[in-house]
XYZ file of C-alpha atoms in Angstrom:
331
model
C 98.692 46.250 137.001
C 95.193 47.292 138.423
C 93.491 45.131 140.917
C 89.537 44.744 141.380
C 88.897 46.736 144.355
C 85.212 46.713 145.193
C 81.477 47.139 143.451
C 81.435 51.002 142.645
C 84.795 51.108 141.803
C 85.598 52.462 137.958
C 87.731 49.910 135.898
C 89.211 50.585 132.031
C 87.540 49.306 129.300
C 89.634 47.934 126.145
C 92.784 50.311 127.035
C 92.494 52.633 122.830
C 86.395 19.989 127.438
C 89.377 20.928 125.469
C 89.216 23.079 122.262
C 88.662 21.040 119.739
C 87.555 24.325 116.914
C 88.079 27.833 116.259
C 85.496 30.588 117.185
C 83.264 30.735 114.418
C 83.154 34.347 112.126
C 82.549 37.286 113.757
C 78.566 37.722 112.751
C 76.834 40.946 112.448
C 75.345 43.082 115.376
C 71.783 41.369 115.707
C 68.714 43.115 114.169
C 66.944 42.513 117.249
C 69.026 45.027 119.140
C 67.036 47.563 116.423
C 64.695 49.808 118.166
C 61.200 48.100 118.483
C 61.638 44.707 117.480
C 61.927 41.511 120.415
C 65.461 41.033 121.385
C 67.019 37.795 120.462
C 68.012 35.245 122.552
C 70.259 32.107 122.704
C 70.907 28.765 124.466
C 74.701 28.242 125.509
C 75.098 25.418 127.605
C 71.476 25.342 129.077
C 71.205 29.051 129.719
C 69.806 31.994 127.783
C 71.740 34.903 126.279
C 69.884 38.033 125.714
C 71.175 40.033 122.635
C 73.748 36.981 121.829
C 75.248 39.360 118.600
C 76.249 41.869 120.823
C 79.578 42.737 119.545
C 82.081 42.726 123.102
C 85.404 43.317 121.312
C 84.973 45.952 118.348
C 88.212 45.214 117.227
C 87.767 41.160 116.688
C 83.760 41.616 116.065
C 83.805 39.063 118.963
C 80.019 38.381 120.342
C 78.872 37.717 122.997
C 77.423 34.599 122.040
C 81.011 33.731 120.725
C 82.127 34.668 123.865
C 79.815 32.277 125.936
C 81.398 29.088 122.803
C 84.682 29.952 123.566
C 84.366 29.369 127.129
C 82.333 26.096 126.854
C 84.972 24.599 124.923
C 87.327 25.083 126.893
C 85.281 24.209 130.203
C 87.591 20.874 131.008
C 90.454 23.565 131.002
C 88.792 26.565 133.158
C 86.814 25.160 135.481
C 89.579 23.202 137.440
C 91.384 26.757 138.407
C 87.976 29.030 138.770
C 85.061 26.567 140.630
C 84.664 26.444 144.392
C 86.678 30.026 144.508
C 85.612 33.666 145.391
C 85.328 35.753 142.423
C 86.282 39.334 141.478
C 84.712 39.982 138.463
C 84.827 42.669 135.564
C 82.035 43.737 133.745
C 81.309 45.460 130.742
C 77.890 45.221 129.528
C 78.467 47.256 126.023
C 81.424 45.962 125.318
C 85.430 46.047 126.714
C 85.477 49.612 124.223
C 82.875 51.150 127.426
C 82.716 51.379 130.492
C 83.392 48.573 133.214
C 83.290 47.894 136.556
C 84.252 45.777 139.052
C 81.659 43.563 140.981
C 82.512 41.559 144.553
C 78.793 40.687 145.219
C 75.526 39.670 144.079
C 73.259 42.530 142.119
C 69.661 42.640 141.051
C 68.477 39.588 138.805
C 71.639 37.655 139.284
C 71.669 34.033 137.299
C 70.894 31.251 139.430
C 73.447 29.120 137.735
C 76.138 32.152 140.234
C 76.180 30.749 143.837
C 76.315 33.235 146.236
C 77.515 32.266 149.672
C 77.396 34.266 152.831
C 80.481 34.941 154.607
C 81.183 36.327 158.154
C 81.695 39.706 158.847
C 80.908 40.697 154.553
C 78.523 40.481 151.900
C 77.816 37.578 149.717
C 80.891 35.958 148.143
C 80.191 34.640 144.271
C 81.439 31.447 143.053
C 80.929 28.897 140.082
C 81.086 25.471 139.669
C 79.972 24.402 136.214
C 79.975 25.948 132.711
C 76.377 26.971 133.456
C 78.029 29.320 135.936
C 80.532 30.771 133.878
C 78.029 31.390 130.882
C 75.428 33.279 133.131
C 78.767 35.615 133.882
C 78.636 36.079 130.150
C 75.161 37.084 130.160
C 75.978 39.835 132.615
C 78.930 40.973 130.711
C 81.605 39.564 132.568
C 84.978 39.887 130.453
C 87.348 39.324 133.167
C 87.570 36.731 136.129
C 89.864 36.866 138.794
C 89.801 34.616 141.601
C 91.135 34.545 144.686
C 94.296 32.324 146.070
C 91.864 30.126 148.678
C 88.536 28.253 147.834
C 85.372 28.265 149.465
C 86.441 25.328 151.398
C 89.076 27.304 153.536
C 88.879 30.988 152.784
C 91.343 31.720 156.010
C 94.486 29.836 154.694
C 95.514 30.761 151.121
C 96.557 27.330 148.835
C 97.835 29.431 146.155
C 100.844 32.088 146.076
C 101.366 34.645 143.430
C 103.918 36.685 142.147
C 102.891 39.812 140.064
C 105.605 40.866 137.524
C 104.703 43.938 136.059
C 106.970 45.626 133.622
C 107.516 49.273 133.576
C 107.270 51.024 130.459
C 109.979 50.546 127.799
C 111.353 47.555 129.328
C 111.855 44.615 127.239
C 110.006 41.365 126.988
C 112.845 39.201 127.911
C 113.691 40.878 131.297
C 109.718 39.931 132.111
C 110.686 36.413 131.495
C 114.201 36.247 132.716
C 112.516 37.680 136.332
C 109.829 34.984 136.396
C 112.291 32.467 135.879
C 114.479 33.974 138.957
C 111.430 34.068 141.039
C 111.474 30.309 140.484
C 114.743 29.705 141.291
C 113.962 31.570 144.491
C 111.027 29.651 145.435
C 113.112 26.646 144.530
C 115.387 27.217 146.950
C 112.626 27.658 149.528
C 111.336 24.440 148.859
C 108.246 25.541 146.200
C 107.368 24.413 142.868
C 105.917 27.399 140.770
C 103.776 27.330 137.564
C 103.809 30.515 135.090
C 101.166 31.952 133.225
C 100.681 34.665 130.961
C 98.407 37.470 132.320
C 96.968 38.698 128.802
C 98.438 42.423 129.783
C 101.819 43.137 129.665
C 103.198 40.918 132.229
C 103.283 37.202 133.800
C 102.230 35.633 136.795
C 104.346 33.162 138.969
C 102.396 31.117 141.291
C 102.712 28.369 143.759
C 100.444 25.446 144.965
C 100.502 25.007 148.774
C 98.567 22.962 151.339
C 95.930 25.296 152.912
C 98.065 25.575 156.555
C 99.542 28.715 156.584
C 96.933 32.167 157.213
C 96.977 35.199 154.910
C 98.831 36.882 157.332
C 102.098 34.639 156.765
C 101.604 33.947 152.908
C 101.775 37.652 152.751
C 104.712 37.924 154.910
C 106.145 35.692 152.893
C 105.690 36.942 149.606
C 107.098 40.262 150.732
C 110.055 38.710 151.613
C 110.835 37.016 148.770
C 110.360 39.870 146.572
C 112.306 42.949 148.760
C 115.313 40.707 148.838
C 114.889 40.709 144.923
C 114.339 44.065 144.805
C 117.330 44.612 147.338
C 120.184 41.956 145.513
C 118.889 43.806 142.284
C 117.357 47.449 142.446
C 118.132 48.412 139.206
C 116.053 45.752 138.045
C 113.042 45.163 140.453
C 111.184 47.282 142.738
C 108.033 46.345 145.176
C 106.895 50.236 145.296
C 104.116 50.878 142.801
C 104.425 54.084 142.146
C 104.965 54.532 138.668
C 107.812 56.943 138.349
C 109.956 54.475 140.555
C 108.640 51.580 138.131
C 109.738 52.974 134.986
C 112.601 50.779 133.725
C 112.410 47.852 135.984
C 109.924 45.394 137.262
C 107.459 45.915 139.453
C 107.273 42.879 141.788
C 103.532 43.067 142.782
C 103.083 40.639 146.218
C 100.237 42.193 147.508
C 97.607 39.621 145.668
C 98.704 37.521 148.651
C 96.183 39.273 151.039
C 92.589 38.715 151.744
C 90.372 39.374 149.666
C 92.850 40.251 146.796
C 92.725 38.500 143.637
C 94.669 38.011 140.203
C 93.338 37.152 136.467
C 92.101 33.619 136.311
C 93.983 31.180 134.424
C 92.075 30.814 131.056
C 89.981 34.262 131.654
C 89.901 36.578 128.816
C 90.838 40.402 129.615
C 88.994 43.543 128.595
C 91.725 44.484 126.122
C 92.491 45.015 122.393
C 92.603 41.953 120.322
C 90.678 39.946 123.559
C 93.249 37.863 125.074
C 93.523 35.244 127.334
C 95.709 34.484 130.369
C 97.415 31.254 129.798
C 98.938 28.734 131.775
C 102.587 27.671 130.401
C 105.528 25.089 130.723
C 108.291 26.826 131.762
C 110.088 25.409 128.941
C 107.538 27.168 126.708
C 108.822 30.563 128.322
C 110.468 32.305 125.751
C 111.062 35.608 123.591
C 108.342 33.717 120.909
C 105.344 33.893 123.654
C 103.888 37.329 124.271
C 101.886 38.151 127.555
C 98.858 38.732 125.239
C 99.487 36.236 122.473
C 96.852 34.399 123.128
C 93.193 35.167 122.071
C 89.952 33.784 122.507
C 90.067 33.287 118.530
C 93.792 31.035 118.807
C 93.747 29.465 122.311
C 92.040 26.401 120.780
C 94.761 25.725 118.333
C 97.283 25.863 121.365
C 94.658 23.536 123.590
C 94.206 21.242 120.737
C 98.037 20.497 120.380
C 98.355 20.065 124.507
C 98.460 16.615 125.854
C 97.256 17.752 129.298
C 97.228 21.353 130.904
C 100.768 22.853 132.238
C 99.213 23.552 135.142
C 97.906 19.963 135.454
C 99.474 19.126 139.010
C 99.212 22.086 140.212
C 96.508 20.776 142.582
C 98.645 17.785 143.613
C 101.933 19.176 144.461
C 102.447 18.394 148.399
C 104.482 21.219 149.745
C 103.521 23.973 152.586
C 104.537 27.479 153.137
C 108.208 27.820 154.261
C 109.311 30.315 156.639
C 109.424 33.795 156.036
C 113.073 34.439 154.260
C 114.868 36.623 156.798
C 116.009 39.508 155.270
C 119.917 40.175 155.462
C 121.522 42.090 157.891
């Protein structure tokens, strides 16, 4: 699974409050965005939209506008894992179908409603905090969020840990799930509490809340612990090299999100894919051959939110548990 690297790098395109309604029809492309006439604009959520019709997923007709809805009904359930942390962004102006890129740091005419805050030793760092914020990523062409494991308020000492499972190809669905659920049972034993959520790709993300104490240096440590001694008990199932020959066939344990600077999908982004789906946060009860990684859509997440008494990753913020030592690996 690719991560955001940094500004110039290339990234695919499309690879070929709580929701209370369903996107509205896909509408057709503008007539402003015909040569010579004024391009149209729109208010989301207090801030203008240039060329709102602009269709971002071909094969949904999703607009932009559309785009910009989605996320404001669902602010209540975004905003709590995205504001007050660094952002690694993916954009695609003309659409997930064309090119993207990936963006770390401010560029020229960036929306107000993005705070930028500088950081020692690097560039600016951009963050959110409202649905303004999130919208004005719209207007840029953001399709993808990812975030990093700290927040603004301690960007030294990591308060979330992540697991990357990343099938290889061919491998069934229900070896993704049954390795999430051993990753749990791992951090279990540690002493952690996980959450699960799909990634809106092919694969699922296992994650753990913990008090910001530990640095990056040790979260890292012990992440790569945890998932060589998988990859050890179990090497014809799991693997922590990426290299894709060595993947095919098992599960690619991906711990390296756990550094600096590194950052996975946000919970509740969309993804520049076919059919433009959304990661999602899940019960692990929920975890079964019936969810896919990319069932979820921007045009059927708000029948799932609407049916949800609270989020599944509502405590996530108010689990008390720190970063346990380093498992040792076996002699």
């Amino acid at each position: 699974m690719a991560k955001p690297a940094d500004d110039t790098s290339s990234a695919p395109g499309a690879r070929t409050g709580k929701a209370r309604r369903q996107a509205p029809p896909a509408k057709k492309r503008a007539s402003s965005e015909r040569k010579g006439t004024k391009p149209e604009t729109a208010d989301v959520a207090g801030v203008s939209l240039t060329n709102p019709d602009r269709i971002l997923w071909e094969d949904q007709g999703l607009t932009k506008r559309e785009l910009a809805e989605f996320y404001v009904s669902i602010a209540e359930w975004v905003l709590p894992h995205l504001a007050g942390r660094p952002l690694t962004l993916i954009r695609c102006p003309a659409g997930a179908q064309k090119k993207c890129f990936v963006q770390r740091h401010p560029w020229a005419g960036i929306s107000g409603f993005i705070q930028r805050t500088p950081a020692p030793d690097e560039q600016e760092i951009l963050t959110v905090r409202d649905i303004q914020g999130v919208v004005a990523l719209v207007q840029s062409g953001v399709l993808e969020m990812h975030v990093w494991g700290a927040t603004m308020a301690d960007l030294e000492r990591p308060d979330r840990l992540i697991l990357d499972l990343d099938p290889g190809d061919g491998l069934e669905w229900s070896h993704v799930i049954e390795a999430a659920r051993a990753v749990r049972e791992r951090l279990r034993a540690l002493g952690l509490e996980s959450f699960v959520k799909t990634t809106g790709g092919k694969g699922l993300h296992v994650v753990a809340p913990v008090k910001p104490k530990a640095t990056w240096k040790e979260t890292l440590a012990f992440t790569r612990g945890l998932a060589e001694a998988m990859a050890r008990d179990e090497p014809d199932r799991y693997t922590t090299t990426s290299v894709k020959q060595e993947r095919e066939g098992r599960i690619f344990i991906d711990y390296l999100r756990n550094n600096r600077e590194a950052s996975a999908v946000a919970p509740y982004s969309t993804r520049a894919r076919p059919g433009a789906p959304v990661a999602t946060p899940l019960a692990w009860e929920e975890l079964t051959p019936d969810i896919r990684p990319n069932g979820f859509t921007v045009r059927n997440l708000g029948q799932r939110l609407a049916s949800l008494k609270q989020d599944p990753w509502a405590e996530i913020g108010r689990i008390d548990q720190v970063l346990p030592e380093t498992p040792r690996r076996k002699t």
